Amino acid sequence: MTNTFDVTASGGDLSNLNGTVALSALTTGGITDNAGNALASAVPTGTNDNSYSVINDAVAPTVVSIRRHQPTDAVTNANSLRWRITFDEPVENVDVDDFALTGTTASIAAVSNPSFNSWEILVLGGDLAGLDGDVTLAFAPGQDIADAAGNALAETTPTGVNQPSLTLDNTAPVLISILLLDPAAELTNQDYLRWQVSFTEGAGNLTPDDFLPTGTTAAVNSIIPIGVPLPAGAGLDTAFSVEASTWYVTIAGGDLASVEGQVGLGLSPSHDIADAAGNALSNTVPSGGNESYVLDNTAPVLTAVTRLDPAGSVTNQDYLRWHVSFNEPMDALTVDDFDPSGTTAGVTSIVPAAFALPETLGDGPVRPFAVSSTSYFVTIAGGDLASVNGEVGLAFAPGADFGDVAGNAPVSLVPTGANQGYTLDNAAPTVAVTTSATAPVSGPFVATIAFSEDVTGFEAADISATNGTVSSFAANDARTYTVTITPSGGSSVTVAVEADAATDAAGNGNAAADDLVITHDPDRTLTVLLPGVGSGTVSSSPAGIDCGTACSSDFTVGANVTLTASAATGSGFAGWTEGPCTGSTATTCAVLMTADTTVAARFTLDEPPAGRIVAATLPAARSGYLGGPVMTAFLAVVSQSASPAQSCTIAAPEGAPVTLGYQRVDASGAPQGPAEPVFDIQAGATQSFVLSMTPSVETGANGYEFLPVISCQNASLDPIVGVSSVLLNIDSAPVPDILAIGVTPSQDGVIRIANSGGAGAMAASAVNIGAGDGSAGPGEVTVTVTADTGSTALPLSLEMCRIDAAAQCISPRGSGVTAVMAQNDPLFIAVFARDTSGGTGIPFDPANARVFLRFADASGTIRSATSVAVTAPAAADAPVIASAMPEGRWSVLLRQAEGVWPSLTRAALHVSPDGRAIADDGVSPRLVQLDGVPVAADQPANGEIRRFTRGGTEGYWTVDGHVLSGGAWIDNAGEFYGIRDARSGHDALWADHAGTFGDGMRITPGGEIRGVVAGCSVYGQSTGAASALVSLTLSGCASSGRYAGVIDLPANDGDAPVLVIAGEHSGWRLAAQ
C-alpha cells in the first residue's frame, strides 16, 4: 500500500525568489510506518521531483516583428498570404480569433507555431484572386495571448520590422505607346535610334530579347528605366528588377548606317515583361502611339553650279548670283556653308528657288536663310568684288555642315554637272605705245599701240602726235594696232593715246598710255674704243674719227663709214673686239650708220715685258651634279707689276671634272662683252670674270680643287689652293650647294689681331641654293660648320657661334656649329681667333696664314668653304733670333719643277740645327742643305733677321716667323716662302710614336727605326723629340745612301702622323698604321 502526502510551502521570501526550491527529508528516523519502522532512506526509489525552479515573471510579452512570409514582396497577385509574427518570448492562447484582416473578404485559415517564439498566420479565400488593393493583418481587439507566467500581451505594435500589409495587384500592365525620342524627327540617318516605351504602370524584367527592331539588322544595345534608380551593376542584359512605367530603348549597329526605309521597334512574341506583382503584359501592340523612323543614308548630290546674274562669264558687276542645284531637298543651308574663291566678297543672299518666299524674306535687307529645297539662288557681294580682277567662283567652305533633311552631307562639294564661275574684270585696259625704231629717228617710223586685252572702238583719231603726223592706221588684232608717224620738225616726237579711247569686254575704258617720246635727229654717233695695252690710232672716212684724240663723231643716218687701224711703232693691231667687225684682224672696218655704234680696236705690244698676275676666287666651293645647272664662281685677276699682262686666256686644267667658260663682268657683277675673250690687264689694274663650270665627271669623296689656268703672253698665274681655287663636289643626283662668304672688321679680308695674345674675329654668311641632304625637311640641310688653319698649324685658339642679323651670338661659343639650313635661308657665323703664340706673333702672309671656315652636310661632304688671312704682332719683348739656322718646322709655298702643275704647292720645311732640311711637298720629300751666312760686323749677333743660302740661292728668316728662299716671286724650282708652323718643336718623342708606318717600317719603343721602303733596308736610331731630324741609312738598293727622317704631325685633328724619309734624290711619306 502507498501513502501520498501533499506538502505546501508558503511565506518567507517565496514572493521575490528567483532560483530553485528543493524538498527533502531532514532525517530518516523521524518518519515511521504504522508499525513503527523508521524510513530506511530519504532518497525516493521512484520519481524524485523534489525541486521547483522559481521565476517571478511580471513582464508582459512584446511583438518583435511582423513580416511578410509568403510572398515576401510588398506587391503580389498570390491567392494565399502568410505572415510570420515573432514575440520576445514564448506565448500561449494563440489562435485565429486573436487576429483580424482588413481590405479583403479572405479569412485566416490557420495559425501555427513553427518555432519557439514565432507564429505563422495563413490567409486564404475570399476575393484574393481578383483583388486590387492593400490587405492588412492586425491583432483582434479581444486577443488573449499571454506568456507562460500569464502576463497578457498588451502592446501589439512590433519593436522591429512591421510589415502588416500586402498590396494585391491582379491587373495586367498595358503597353501604351512606342514614341520617337532621339532623334525626334522621323526622317534621319542617325546611326543609333532611341524610342520612349510607356506602360500603364511600372513594368520590369526587361531585357534586349524582349524587343524586336524591324526593317534593320540593328540590335537593342540600351534599355534605361526612367524615374527610378538603377540597381548596382545593372548592364545591357540585366533583367531589371526595378519597375518603371517609362523606358528608353536604343538600337544600334547592324545595317543601321546604310539601311534605307522604315525602321520600327516592337515587342518580341516571347517577351516576359510583367509588373511588380508578376502580371504579364497584356498586349504587344501599343494602345496609343506606335512610331517608326524613316532611314535615309544616301548622300545628296550637288548637280550643278551655274551662272545666273549676269549670264555672261566676263563682267565687272559688283554682285554675282549663281543657281545651285541638288538632286534632293536640302536642309539648313547657310552663308557659312559657302566660301567664294578669288574674292573677299561674302554671301549676302540664299533664296530657295523651288519655294515662293514672302516678299520680306527675299533679297531684302535681312540675314539670308533657306528652307528645304533642291535649288537655290546664291548671291555674293561686297569685299573686293568691285576691284578684283581674275576668276571668281562659288565654292563650299571646308567646314560646310549642311546636308539633306536626314542629315546626310553631300557626297562631294564638286558638282557632277556644270561648275561655272565668273571672270571679273575691274581693271581698265592699259595701253603701251612703243616703237622698234632706234632713237634718235631720222624719218618716218612705225609705232605700235598695244592694249592689255581685247578692246573695241579704237581708231586713228584716238592717237595724237606732237611734232608729227599720223597715217597708215591698221588693226593687227583686237588689242594690237600700228600706225606710221612722220616727224615734222623739232628735236623729239611725242605719240599719245588718251584715256577711254577704247573699252574692253566688261565695259572698262582704257587708262591713258605713257607717252612715247623719241628724239628726232638725222645723225648717228660712232664711238671708237682702244682696249689693248699697245698703242695705235683709228681714223675714219669720211672724216670725223681720229682716235687717239677724237674718238667720237656724228654721221648722217645711213652713211657708210670706213675705219682704219694703224699701229704705233713697237705695237701691232690685234683685231676688232667690239662692233660690226668683231673677230676680224683686217685693219679696216666698214660701219653702216643706222644707229649709234661703238667699235673697239685692240692694239698689243710687240715685245711686252714680263708681267705678274695673281688671282682670287669666290666662293671657294661649289657643288653640282651631272646634267644639272652650270656652277659659277667669280674670279678677280690682278696685274701686280709695272708691266701690263697681255693676251690672256682662262682654261681648265687637264683632267678637270668640268668644262669651263668665262666672261668679263662689270663692277656690279653683270656679264659684258663676248664669251671667252682674249683680254689684257693694264699694270696695277684688275679684271673680273664669272667662271661657268658645267659638270662632266663625278668627283670623289674629297672633291676636286679646281685651279684655273690663266695664261698670258707675258705672264701666267701661280694658283694657290684656298686663295685662287674652287673646291668642286659633283654627284650623279641633286645635292646641297652652299654659297659662303667671309668678312672681317677691317674689310680687307684679314683678321688683324691688334696686340700680342689678343683676339680678332671674322663673320661669314652661307646659303644653300641646291637640294636638301635628306637629313631634315625638303630642301633642308643639316650643316656642320668648323674652323681650321688649313695645312698650316697656326698658334691660334678658334671658337665660333651662330649669330643673328645684329651679329649677336644665338648659340654657345664652341669649336663648331651644327644647324638645319632651309633652302635660300641664310646662316650667319662668327669666328673668334685668339693669338696663342706666346709673344712670337703670326707674320702677315695671306697665302700661308689663313683661317678656313668649312661647311659640311650630313654626309660629311664639304659643300662650301671660305677663308680670310690672319696676322698678329710679336710682343715688344719677343726674343730675338739666337740660332744660326731656321730650326723647326715651316709651312711654305714651294716652286715646283718646270712643267709640274700647279707651279706652286704647299709644302713643309723641317730644318735641323746643322742646316739639314727636309722639303716635303706631300708627295716626294727631298733632303736639302742650308748654309748659314755670317753676321755682318755691323749687325748684332742676335737680331730680328738672319740669312742663309741653299745651293747658292739666298734666303732669310725673321724673328716674327717669316722665311724666304729666292726672290720675291720665287721663280726658280725649289725656292719657297712661308711661315713658322706651330708644330715646330713639338714635345712628342720618337718613342711616343712607336709602331708601324706604311707597309714595312717600324719604330720600336727604344727608338730604333728599321724596315724596308722601296726595296731598301732602312735603319736608324732616334732619340729626343720626333720633330728633330734623325739620320737614316738605306742599303741594299739603287737608292742606298744617307737619308734623314722626321715625324710630321697632322695640322688638324683626325689625321695620322707621318714618318717622312728624304734623301737628295728620293723620299717617301709613310702614314702611321
PDB file of C-alpha atoms in Angstrom, residues 40-138:
ATOM      1  CA  ALA A  40      15.152   3.461   5.624  1.00  0.00           C
ATOM      2  CA  SER A  41      16.261   6.140   3.053  1.00  0.00           C
ATOM      3  CA  ALA A  42      15.361   9.784   2.273  1.00  0.00           C
ATOM      4  CA  VAL A  43      16.009   9.198  -1.435  1.00  0.00           C
ATOM      5  CA  PRO A  44      12.922   8.051  -3.339  1.00  0.00           C
ATOM      6  CA  THR A  45      13.156   4.766  -5.117  1.00  0.00           C
ATOM      7  CA  GLY A  46      10.961   6.177  -7.917  1.00  0.00           C
ATOM      8  CA  THR A  47      10.311   9.682  -9.332  1.00  0.00           C
ATOM      9  CA  ASN A  48      12.155  12.397  -7.490  1.00  0.00           C
ATOM     10  CA  ASP A  49      10.617  15.734  -8.456  1.00  0.00           C
ATOM     11  CA  ASN A  50      11.797  17.281  -5.254  1.00  0.00           C
ATOM     12  CA  SER A  51      12.639  20.781  -6.625  1.00  0.00           C
ATOM     13  CA  TYR A  52      10.949  23.775  -8.236  1.00  0.00           C
ATOM     14  CA  SER A  53      12.684  26.398 -10.443  1.00  0.00           C
ATOM     15  CA  VAL A  54      11.044  29.552  -9.249  1.00  0.00           C
ATOM     16  CA  ILE A  55      10.975  32.578 -11.582  1.00  0.00           C
ATOM     17  CA  ASN A  56       8.970  35.616 -10.600  1.00  0.00           C
ATOM     18  CA  ASP A  57       7.770  36.836 -14.243  1.00  0.00           C
ATOM     19  CA  ALA A  58       5.800  40.076 -14.017  1.00  0.00           C
ATOM     20  CA  VAL A  59       6.721  41.455 -17.587  1.00  0.00           C
ATOM     21  CA  ALA A  60       4.157  41.214 -20.403  1.00  0.00           C
ATOM     22  CA  PRO A  61       5.316  39.713 -23.736  1.00  0.00           C
ATOM     23  CA  THR A  62       6.019  42.041 -26.729  1.00  0.00           C
ATOM     24  CA  VAL A  63       5.827  41.707 -30.526  1.00  0.00           C
ATOM     25  CA  VAL A  64       9.326  41.809 -32.085  1.00  0.00           C
ATOM     26  CA  SER A  65       8.297  41.794 -35.768  1.00  0.00           C
ATOM     27  CA  ILE A  66       5.522  41.202 -38.255  1.00  0.00           C
ATOM     28  CA  ARG A  67       6.996  40.071 -41.617  1.00  0.00           C
ATOM     29  CA  ARG A  68       5.530  39.100 -44.970  1.00  0.00           C
ATOM     30  CA  HIS A  69       6.476  35.449 -45.277  1.00  0.00           C
ATOM     31  CA  GLN A  70       4.918  34.065 -48.415  1.00  0.00           C
ATOM     32  CA  PRO A  71       5.152  36.104 -50.626  1.00  0.00           C
ATOM     33  CA  THR A  72       7.815  38.431 -49.242  1.00  0.00           C
ATOM     34  CA  ASP A  73       7.270  41.138 -51.909  1.00  0.00           C
ATOM     35  CA  ALA A  74       5.047  44.028 -50.942  1.00  0.00           C
ATOM     36  CA  VAL A  75       3.085  43.727 -54.175  1.00  0.00           C
ATOM     37  CA  THR A  76       1.658  40.401 -55.235  1.00  0.00           C
ATOM     38  CA  ASN A  77      -1.105  38.616 -57.052  1.00  0.00           C
ATOM     39  CA  ALA A  78      -0.848  35.475 -54.881  1.00  0.00           C
ATOM     40  CA  ASN A  79      -4.063  33.614 -53.784  1.00  0.00           C
ATOM     41  CA  SER A  80      -2.650  32.766 -50.334  1.00  0.00           C
ATOM     42  CA  LEU A  81      -0.890  35.081 -47.941  1.00  0.00           C
ATOM     43  CA  ARG A  82       1.355  34.205 -44.991  1.00  0.00           C
ATOM     44  CA  TRP A  83       2.709  36.441 -42.246  1.00  0.00           C
ATOM     45  CA  ARG A  84       5.217  35.437 -39.568  1.00  0.00           C
ATOM     46  CA  ILE A  85       4.905  37.111 -36.156  1.00  0.00           C
ATOM     47  CA  THR A  86       7.801  36.854 -33.709  1.00  0.00           C
ATOM     48  CA  PHE A  87       7.423  37.540 -29.941  1.00  0.00           C
ATOM     49  CA  ASP A  88      10.211  38.226 -27.485  1.00  0.00           C
ATOM     50  CA  GLU A  89       9.274  35.055 -25.520  1.00  0.00           C
ATOM     51  CA  PRO A  90       7.019  32.046 -25.905  1.00  0.00           C
ATOM     52  CA  VAL A  91       3.324  32.865 -25.708  1.00  0.00           C
ATOM     53  CA  GLU A  92       0.187  30.865 -25.255  1.00  0.00           C
ATOM     54  CA  ASN A  93      -3.516  31.005 -26.204  1.00  0.00           C
ATOM     55  CA  VAL A  94      -2.688  31.978 -29.889  1.00  0.00           C
ATOM     56  CA  ASP A  95      -5.463  31.117 -32.355  1.00  0.00           C
ATOM     57  CA  VAL A  96      -7.373  32.567 -35.356  1.00  0.00           C
ATOM     58  CA  ASP A  97      -9.568  34.642 -33.095  1.00  0.00           C
ATOM     59  CA  ASP A  98      -6.563  36.671 -31.956  1.00  0.00           C
ATOM     60  CA  PHE A  99      -6.184  38.270 -35.464  1.00  0.00           C
ATOM     61  CA  ALA A 100      -8.252  40.403 -37.844  1.00  0.00           C
ATOM     62  CA  LEU A 101      -7.984  41.246 -41.611  1.00  0.00           C
ATOM     63  CA  THR A 102      -8.899  44.461 -43.439  1.00  0.00           C
ATOM     64  CA  GLY A 103      -9.127  45.148 -47.204  1.00  0.00           C
ATOM     65  CA  THR A 104     -10.301  41.685 -48.186  1.00  0.00           C
ATOM     66  CA  THR A 105     -13.072  39.145 -47.692  1.00  0.00           C
ATOM     67  CA  ALA A 106     -10.483  36.416 -47.217  1.00  0.00           C
ATOM     68  CA  SER A 107     -10.246  34.710 -43.834  1.00  0.00           C
ATOM     69  CA  ILE A 108      -7.499  33.489 -41.555  1.00  0.00           C
ATOM     70  CA  ALA A 109      -7.311  29.857 -42.384  1.00  0.00           C
ATOM     71  CA  ALA A 110      -4.686  28.664 -39.898  1.00  0.00           C
ATOM     72  CA  VAL A 111      -2.304  29.758 -37.134  1.00  0.00           C
ATOM     73  CA  SER A 112       0.774  27.639 -36.459  1.00  0.00           C
ATOM     74  CA  ASN A 113       3.830  27.777 -34.206  1.00  0.00           C
ATOM     75  CA  PRO A 114       6.772  26.694 -36.452  1.00  0.00           C
ATOM     76  CA  SER A 115       9.432  27.762 -33.959  1.00  0.00           C
ATOM     77  CA  PHE A 116       9.909  28.569 -30.257  1.00  0.00           C
ATOM     78  CA  ASN A 117       8.522  32.137 -30.231  1.00  0.00           C
ATOM     79  CA  SER A 118       7.318  32.580 -33.858  1.00  0.00           C
ATOM     80  CA  TRP A 119       3.780  32.133 -35.169  1.00  0.00           C
ATOM     81  CA  GLU A 120       2.631  31.858 -38.773  1.00  0.00           C
ATOM     82  CA  ILE A 121      -0.776  33.162 -39.978  1.00  0.00           C
ATOM     83  CA  LEU A 122      -2.244  31.809 -43.240  1.00  0.00           C
ATOM     84  CA  VAL A 123      -4.881  33.825 -45.159  1.00  0.00           C
ATOM     85  CA  LEU A 124      -6.968  32.188 -47.890  1.00  0.00           C
ATOM     86  CA  GLY A 125     -10.139  32.556 -49.927  1.00  0.00           C
ATOM     87  CA  GLY A 126     -12.477  35.421 -50.242  1.00  0.00           C
ATOM     88  CA  ASP A 127     -11.694  37.959 -53.000  1.00  0.00           C
ATOM     89  CA  LEU A 128      -7.904  37.430 -53.033  1.00  0.00           C
ATOM     90  CA  ALA A 129      -7.912  36.023 -56.587  1.00  0.00           C
ATOM     91  CA  GLY A 130      -9.247  39.256 -58.097  1.00  0.00           C
ATOM     92  CA  LEU A 131      -8.383  41.866 -55.534  1.00  0.00           C
ATOM     93  CA  ASP A 132      -6.588  45.096 -56.307  1.00  0.00           C
ATOM     94  CA  GLY A 133      -5.671  46.865 -53.125  1.00  0.00           C
ATOM     95  CA  ASP A 134      -3.995  46.547 -49.728  1.00  0.00           C
ATOM     96  CA  VAL A 135      -4.648  43.624 -47.326  1.00  0.00           C
ATOM     97  CA  THR A 136      -3.637  44.293 -43.710  1.00  0.00           C
ATOM     98  CA  LEU A 137      -3.196  41.847 -40.791  1.00  0.00           C
ATOM     99  CA  ALA A 138      -3.823  43.159 -37.268  1.00  0.00           C
TER     100      ALA A 138
END
